[in-house]
Amino acid sequence: QVQLVQSGGGLVQAGGSLRLSCAASGSSFSFDAMGWYRQAPGKQRELVAVISSGGRTNVEDSVRDRFTISRDDAKNTLYLQMNNLKPEDTAVYYCYGRRVQVYWGQGTQVTVSS
């Protein structure tokens, strides 16, 4: 059974950094697209960043100069490096991986205090 297990969230002051990880287990394959969504309280889930199997990335405009998405297929792990965090980045972050179907991580809370 394929599982995506997230780690790395938490509480940080504005201007700080966090790195989220999303490790896949139970799979013998590498995912095609992988990415991160986030959902803030009272808001719809929004796509933050995507990375293809070939390493092409697409990052949402509001975070493009602060967030970096990467993947290590040898470790079957996806990352989101978040720098210069702002209070508006506060949300639950979800990773996903797609190969035929979409698999989701359990979500991790990121809270940025002002």
CSV table of N, CA and C in Angstrom, one decimal:
chain,number,residue,atom,x,y,z
A,1,GLN,N,0.8,-1.2,0.0
A,1,GLN,CA,0.0,0.0,0.0
A,1,GLN,C,0.9,1.2,0.0
A,2,VAL,N,0.6,2.1,-0.9
A,2,VAL,CA,1.4,3.3,-1.1
A,2,VAL,C,1.0,4.3,0.0
A,3,GLN,N,2.0,4.9,0.7
A,3,GLN,CA,1.7,6.0,1.7
A,3,GLN,C,2.6,7.1,1.5
A,4,LEU,N,2.1,8.3,1.7
A,4,LEU,CA,3.0,9.5,1.7
A,4,LEU,C,3.0,10.0,3.1
A,5,VAL,N,4.1,10.1,3.7
A,5,VAL,CA,4.2,10.6,5.1
A,5,VAL,C,5.0,11.9,5.2
A,6,GLN,N,4.3,12.9,5.7
A,6,GLN,CA,4.8,14.2,5.8
A,6,GLN,C,5.5,14.5,7.1
A,7,SER,N,6.5,15.4,7.0
A,7,SER,CA,7.2,15.9,8.3
A,7,SER,C,7.7,17.3,8.0
A,8,GLY,N,8.0,18.0,9.1
A,8,GLY,CA,8.7,19.2,9.0
A,8,GLY,C,7.9,20.5,9.3
A,9,GLY,N,6.6,20.4,9.5
A,9,GLY,CA,5.9,21.6,9.8
A,9,GLY,C,6.2,22.1,11.2
A,10,GLY,N,5.4,23.1,11.6
A,10,GLY,CA,5.6,23.6,13.0
A,10,GLY,C,5.3,25.1,13.0
A,11,LEU,N,5.7,25.7,14.1
A,11,LEU,CA,5.5,27.1,14.4
A,11,LEU,C,6.8,27.9,14.2
A,12,VAL,N,6.7,29.0,13.4
A,12,VAL,CA,7.9,29.8,13.1
A,12,VAL,C,7.6,31.2,13.1
A,13,GLN,N,8.5,32.1,13.4
A,13,GLN,CA,8.2,33.5,13.4
A,13,GLN,C,8.3,34.0,11.9
A,14,ALA,N,7.7,35.1,11.7
A,14,ALA,CA,7.8,35.7,10.3
A,14,ALA,C,9.2,35.9,10.0
A,15,GLY,N,9.6,35.6,8.7
A,15,GLY,CA,10.9,35.8,8.3
A,15,GLY,C,11.7,34.5,8.4
A,16,GLY,N,11.2,33.5,9.1
A,16,GLY,CA,11.9,32.3,9.3
A,16,GLY,C,11.7,31.3,8.2
A,17,SER,N,12.3,30.1,8.4
A,17,SER,CA,12.3,29.1,7.3
A,17,SER,C,11.8,27.8,7.9
A,18,LEU,N,11.2,27.0,7.0
A,18,LEU,CA,10.9,25.6,7.3
A,18,LEU,C,11.1,24.8,6.1
A,19,ARG,N,11.4,23.5,6.2
A,19,ARG,CA,11.4,22.6,5.1
A,19,ARG,C,10.5,21.4,5.4
A,20,LEU,N,9.6,21.3,4.5
A,20,LEU,CA,8.6,20.1,4.6
A,20,LEU,C,9.2,19.0,3.7
A,21,SER,N,8.9,17.8,4.3
A,21,SER,CA,9.3,16.6,3.5
A,21,SER,C,8.1,15.7,3.4
A,22,CYS,N,8.1,14.9,2.3
A,22,CYS,CA,7.0,14.0,2.0
A,22,CYS,C,7.6,12.7,1.5
A,23,ALA,N,7.7,11.7,2.3
A,23,ALA,CA,8.3,10.4,2.0
A,23,ALA,C,7.3,9.4,1.6
A,24,ALA,N,7.6,8.8,0.4
A,24,ALA,CA,6.7,7.7,-0.1
A,24,ALA,C,7.2,6.3,0.4
A,25,SER,N,6.3,5.5,0.8
A,25,SER,CA,6.6,4.1,1.2
A,25,SER,C,5.6,3.2,0.5
A,26,GLY,N,6.1,1.9,0.4
A,26,GLY,CA,5.2,0.9,-0.2
A,26,GLY,C,5.1,1.0,-1.7
A,27,SER,N,5.9,1.8,-2.4
A,27,SER,CA,5.8,1.9,-3.8
A,27,SER,C,7.2,1.4,-4.4
A,28,SER,N,7.1,0.8,-5.5
A,28,SER,CA,8.3,0.4,-6.3
A,28,SER,C,8.5,1.3,-7.5
A,29,PHE,N,7.8,2.3,-7.5
A,29,PHE,CA,7.8,3.2,-8.7
A,29,PHE,C,8.1,4.6,-8.2
A,30,SER,N,8.5,5.5,-9.2
A,30,SER,CA,8.6,6.9,-8.9
A,30,SER,C,7.3,7.5,-9.4
A,31,PHE,N,6.9,8.5,-8.8
A,31,PHE,CA,5.7,9.3,-9.2
A,31,PHE,C,6.0,10.1,-10.4
A,32,ASP,N,5.0,10.4,-11.2
A,32,ASP,CA,5.0,11.3,-12.3
A,32,ASP,C,5.1,12.7,-11.6
A,33,ALA,N,4.0,13.5,-11.6
A,33,ALA,CA,4.0,14.8,-11.0
A,33,ALA,C,3.9,14.6,-9.5
A,34,MET,N,4.5,15.5,-8.7
A,34,MET,CA,4.4,15.6,-7.3
A,34,MET,C,4.2,17.0,-6.9
A,35,GLY,N,3.6,17.3,-5.8
A,35,GLY,CA,3.4,18.7,-5.5
A,35,GLY,C,2.9,18.9,-4.1
A,36,TRP,N,2.6,20.2,-3.9
A,36,TRP,CA,2.2,20.6,-2.5
A,36,TRP,C,0.9,21.5,-2.7
A,37,TYR,N,-0.1,21.3,-1.9
A,37,TYR,CA,-1.2,22.1,-1.8
A,37,TYR,C,-1.2,22.7,-0.3
A,38,ARG,N,-2.0,23.7,-0.1
A,38,ARG,CA,-2.2,24.2,1.2
A,38,ARG,C,-3.6,24.7,1.4
A,39,GLN,N,-4.1,24.7,2.6
A,39,GLN,CA,-5.4,25.1,2.9
A,39,GLN,C,-5.4,25.9,4.2
A,40,ALA,N,-5.7,27.2,4.1
A,40,ALA,CA,-5.8,28.1,5.3
A,40,ALA,C,-7.2,28.0,5.8
A,41,PRO,N,-7.3,28.4,7.1
A,41,PRO,CA,-8.7,28.3,7.7
A,41,PRO,C,-9.7,29.2,6.9
A,42,GLY,N,-10.8,28.6,6.6
A,42,GLY,CA,-11.8,29.3,5.9
A,42,GLY,C,-11.6,29.5,4.5
A,43,LYS,N,-10.5,28.9,3.9
A,43,LYS,CA,-10.2,29.1,2.5
A,43,LYS,C,-10.2,27.8,1.8
A,44,GLN,N,-10.2,27.9,0.5
A,44,GLN,CA,-10.2,26.7,-0.3
A,44,GLN,C,-8.7,26.2,-0.4
A,45,ARG,N,-8.6,24.9,-0.7
A,45,ARG,CA,-7.2,24.4,-0.9
A,45,ARG,C,-6.6,25.0,-2.2
A,46,GLU,N,-5.4,25.4,-2.1
A,46,GLU,CA,-4.7,26.0,-3.3
A,46,GLU,C,-3.4,25.3,-3.6
A,47,LEU,N,-3.1,25.2,-4.8
A,47,LEU,CA,-1.9,24.6,-5.3
A,47,LEU,C,-0.7,25.6,-5.0
A,48,VAL,N,0.3,25.0,-4.4
A,48,VAL,CA,1.5,25.8,-4.1
A,48,VAL,C,2.6,25.6,-5.1
A,49,ALA,N,2.9,24.4,-5.4
A,49,ALA,CA,4.1,24.1,-6.2
A,49,ALA,C,3.9,22.7,-6.8
A,50,VAL,N,4.5,22.5,-8.0
A,50,VAL,CA,4.4,21.2,-8.7
A,50,VAL,C,5.8,20.9,-9.3
A,51,ILE,N,6.2,19.6,-9.3
A,51,ILE,CA,7.4,19.2,-9.9
A,51,ILE,C,7.1,18.0,-10.7
A,52,SER,N,7.6,18.0,-12.0
A,52,SER,CA,7.4,16.8,-12.8
A,52,SER,C,8.5,15.7,-12.6
A,53,SER,N,8.3,14.6,-13.2
A,53,SER,CA,9.3,13.5,-13.1
A,53,SER,C,10.6,14.0,-13.7
A,54,GLY,N,10.6,14.9,-14.6
A,54,GLY,CA,11.8,15.4,-15.2
A,54,GLY,C,12.4,16.6,-14.5
A,55,GLY,N,11.8,17.0,-13.4
A,55,GLY,CA,12.3,18.1,-12.6
A,55,GLY,C,11.8,19.5,-13.0
A,56,ARG,N,10.9,19.6,-13.9
A,56,ARG,CA,10.3,20.9,-14.2
A,56,ARG,C,9.4,21.3,-13.0
A,57,THR,N,9.5,22.6,-12.7
A,57,THR,CA,8.8,23.1,-11.5
A,57,THR,C,7.8,24.2,-11.9
A,58,ASN,N,6.8,24.3,-11.2
A,58,ASN,CA,5.8,25.4,-11.3
A,58,ASN,C,5.4,25.8,-9.9
A,59,VAL,N,5.7,27.1,-9.6
A,59,VAL,CA,5.4,27.6,-8.2
A,59,VAL,C,4.5,28.7,-8.3
A,60,GLU,N,3.5,28.7,-7.4
A,60,GLU,CA,2.5,29.8,-7.4
A,60,GLU,C,3.1,31.1,-7.2
A,61,ASP,N,2.6,32.1,-7.9
A,61,ASP,CA,3.2,33.5,-8.0
A,61,ASP,C,3.5,34.1,-6.6
A,62,SER,N,2.6,33.9,-5.6
A,62,SER,CA,2.8,34.6,-4.4
A,62,SER,C,3.9,34.1,-3.5
A,63,VAL,N,4.4,32.9,-3.9
A,63,VAL,CA,5.5,32.3,-3.1
A,63,VAL,C,6.7,32.0,-3.9
A,64,ARG,N,6.7,32.3,-5.2
A,64,ARG,CA,7.8,31.9,-6.1
A,64,ARG,C,9.1,32.3,-5.7
A,65,ASP,N,9.3,33.5,-5.1
A,65,ASP,CA,10.6,34.0,-4.7
A,65,ASP,C,11.0,33.5,-3.3
A,66,ARG,N,10.2,32.7,-2.7
A,66,ARG,CA,10.4,32.3,-1.3
A,66,ARG,C,10.4,30.8,-1.1
A,67,PHE,N,9.7,30.1,-2.0
A,67,PHE,CA,9.5,28.6,-1.8
A,67,PHE,C,10.2,27.9,-3.0
A,68,THR,N,10.8,26.8,-2.6
A,68,THR,CA,11.5,25.9,-3.6
A,68,THR,C,11.0,24.5,-3.5
A,69,ILE,N,10.5,23.9,-4.6
A,69,ILE,CA,10.1,22.5,-4.5
A,69,ILE,C,11.2,21.7,-5.2
A,70,SER,N,11.5,20.5,-4.6
A,70,SER,CA,12.5,19.6,-5.2
A,70,SER,C,12.1,18.2,-4.8
A,71,ARG,N,12.7,17.2,-5.5
A,71,ARG,CA,12.4,15.8,-5.2
A,71,ARG,C,13.7,15.0,-5.3
A,72,ASP,N,13.8,14.0,-4.5
A,72,ASP,CA,14.9,13.0,-4.6
A,72,ASP,C,14.3,11.7,-4.9
A,73,ASP,N,14.3,11.2,-6.1
A,73,ASP,CA,13.7,10.0,-6.5
A,73,ASP,C,14.4,8.8,-5.9
A,74,ALA,N,15.7,8.9,-5.6
A,74,ALA,CA,16.4,7.8,-5.0
A,74,ALA,C,15.9,7.5,-3.6
A,75,LYS,N,15.4,8.6,-3.0
A,75,LYS,CA,14.8,8.4,-1.6
A,75,LYS,C,13.3,8.5,-1.7
A,76,ASN,N,12.8,8.6,-2.9
A,76,ASN,CA,11.3,8.7,-3.0
A,76,ASN,C,10.7,9.8,-2.1
A,77,THR,N,11.3,10.9,-2.1
A,77,THR,CA,11.0,12.0,-1.2
A,77,THR,C,10.8,13.3,-1.9
A,78,LEU,N,9.8,14.0,-1.5
A,78,LEU,CA,9.5,15.4,-2.0
A,78,LEU,C,9.8,16.4,-1.0
A,79,TYR,N,10.2,17.5,-1.3
A,79,TYR,CA,10.6,18.6,-0.4
A,79,TYR,C,9.9,19.9,-0.8
A,80,LEU,N,9.7,20.7,0.2
A,80,LEU,CA,9.3,22.1,0.0
A,80,LEU,C,10.1,23.0,1.0
A,81,GLN,N,11.1,23.7,0.4
A,81,GLN,CA,11.8,24.7,1.2
A,81,GLN,C,11.1,26.0,1.2
A,82,MET,N,10.8,26.5,2.4
A,82,MET,CA,10.0,27.7,2.6
A,82,MET,C,10.9,28.7,3.3
A,83,ASN,N,11.2,29.8,2.7
A,83,ASN,CA,12.0,30.9,3.3
A,83,ASN,C,11.2,32.1,3.4
A,84,ASN,N,11.7,33.0,4.3
A,84,ASN,CA,11.0,34.3,4.5
A,84,ASN,C,9.5,34.1,4.7
A,85,LEU,N,9.2,33.3,5.6
A,85,LEU,CA,7.7,32.9,5.8
A,85,LEU,C,7.0,34.1,6.3
A,86,LYS,N,5.7,34.2,5.9
A,86,LYS,CA,4.8,35.3,6.3
A,86,LYS,C,3.6,34.7,7.0
A,87,PRO,N,2.9,35.5,7.8
A,87,PRO,CA,1.7,35.0,8.5
A,87,PRO,C,0.7,34.5,7.5
A,88,GLU,N,0.6,35.0,6.3
A,88,GLU,CA,-0.4,34.5,5.3
A,88,GLU,C,0.0,33.1,4.8
A,89,ASP,N,1.2,32.7,5.1
A,89,ASP,CA,1.5,31.3,4.7
A,89,ASP,C,1.0,30.2,5.7
A,90,THR,N,0.4,30.7,6.8
A,90,THR,CA,-0.2,29.8,7.7
A,90,THR,C,-1.3,29.0,7.1
A,91,ALA,N,-1.1,27.6,7.2
A,91,ALA,CA,-2.0,26.7,6.6
A,91,ALA,C,-1.7,25.3,6.9
A,92,VAL,N,-2.5,24.4,6.5
A,92,VAL,CA,-2.2,23.0,6.5
A,92,VAL,C,-1.7,22.7,5.1
A,93,TYR,N,-0.5,22.1,5.1
A,93,TYR,CA,0.2,21.8,3.8
A,93,TYR,C,0.0,20.3,3.5
A,94,TYR,N,-0.4,20.0,2.3
A,94,TYR,CA,-0.5,18.6,1.8
A,94,TYR,C,0.3,18.3,0.6
A,95,CYS,N,1.0,17.2,0.7
A,95,CYS,CA,1.8,16.7,-0.5
A,95,CYS,C,0.9,15.7,-1.3
A,96,TYR,N,1.2,15.6,-2.5
A,96,TYR,CA,0.6,14.5,-3.3
A,96,TYR,C,1.6,14.0,-4.3
A,97,GLY,N,1.3,12.8,-4.8
A,97,GLY,CA,2.1,12.2,-5.8
A,97,GLY,C,1.1,11.5,-6.8
A,98,ARG,N,1.4,11.6,-8.1
A,98,ARG,CA,0.4,11.1,-9.0
A,98,ARG,C,1.2,10.1,-9.9
A,99,ARG,N,0.6,8.9,-10.0
A,99,ARG,CA,1.0,7.9,-10.9
A,99,ARG,C,-0.3,7.0,-11.1
A,100,VAL,N,-0.9,7.2,-12.2
A,100,VAL,CA,-2.2,6.6,-12.5
A,100,VAL,C,-3.3,7.2,-11.6
A,101,GLN,N,-3.1,7.1,-10.3
A,101,GLN,CA,-4.0,7.8,-9.4
A,101,GLN,C,-3.2,8.7,-8.5
A,102,VAL,N,-3.9,9.5,-7.7
A,102,VAL,CA,-3.3,10.5,-6.9
A,102,VAL,C,-3.2,10.0,-5.4
A,103,TYR,N,-2.1,10.1,-4.8
A,103,TYR,CA,-1.9,9.7,-3.4
A,103,TYR,C,-1.6,11.0,-2.6
A,104,TRP,N,-2.2,11.0,-1.4
A,104,TRP,CA,-2.0,12.2,-0.6
A,104,TRP,C,-1.3,12.0,0.7
A,105,GLY,N,-0.5,13.0,1.2
A,105,GLY,CA,0.0,12.9,2.5
A,105,GLY,C,-1.1,13.3,3.5
A,106,GLN,N,-0.7,13.2,4.8
A,106,GLN,CA,-1.7,13.3,5.9
A,106,GLN,C,-1.9,14.8,6.2
A,107,GLY,N,-1.1,15.7,5.7
A,107,GLY,CA,-1.2,17.1,6.0
A,107,GLY,C,-0.3,17.4,7.2
A,108,THR,N,0.3,18.6,7.2
A,108,THR,CA,1.1,19.1,8.3
A,108,THR,C,0.8,20.6,8.5
A,109,GLN,N,0.7,21.0,9.7
A,109,GLN,CA,0.4,22.4,10.0
A,109,GLN,C,1.6,23.2,10.0
A,110,VAL,N,1.5,24.4,9.3
A,110,VAL,CA,2.6,25.4,9.3
A,110,VAL,C,1.9,26.7,9.9
A,111,THR,N,2.5,27.2,10.9
A,111,THR,CA,2.0,28.4,11.6
A,111,THR,C,3.1,29.4,11.6
A,112,VAL,N,2.8,30.6,11.1
A,112,VAL,CA,3.8,31.7,11.0
A,112,VAL,C,3.2,32.8,11.9
A,113,SER,N,4.0,33.1,12.9
A,113,SER,CA,3.5,34.2,13.8
A,113,SER,C,4.2,35.5,13.4
A,114,SER,N,3.4,36.6,13.6
A,114,SER,CA,3.9,37.9,13.2
A,114,SER,C,4.8,38.6,14.3
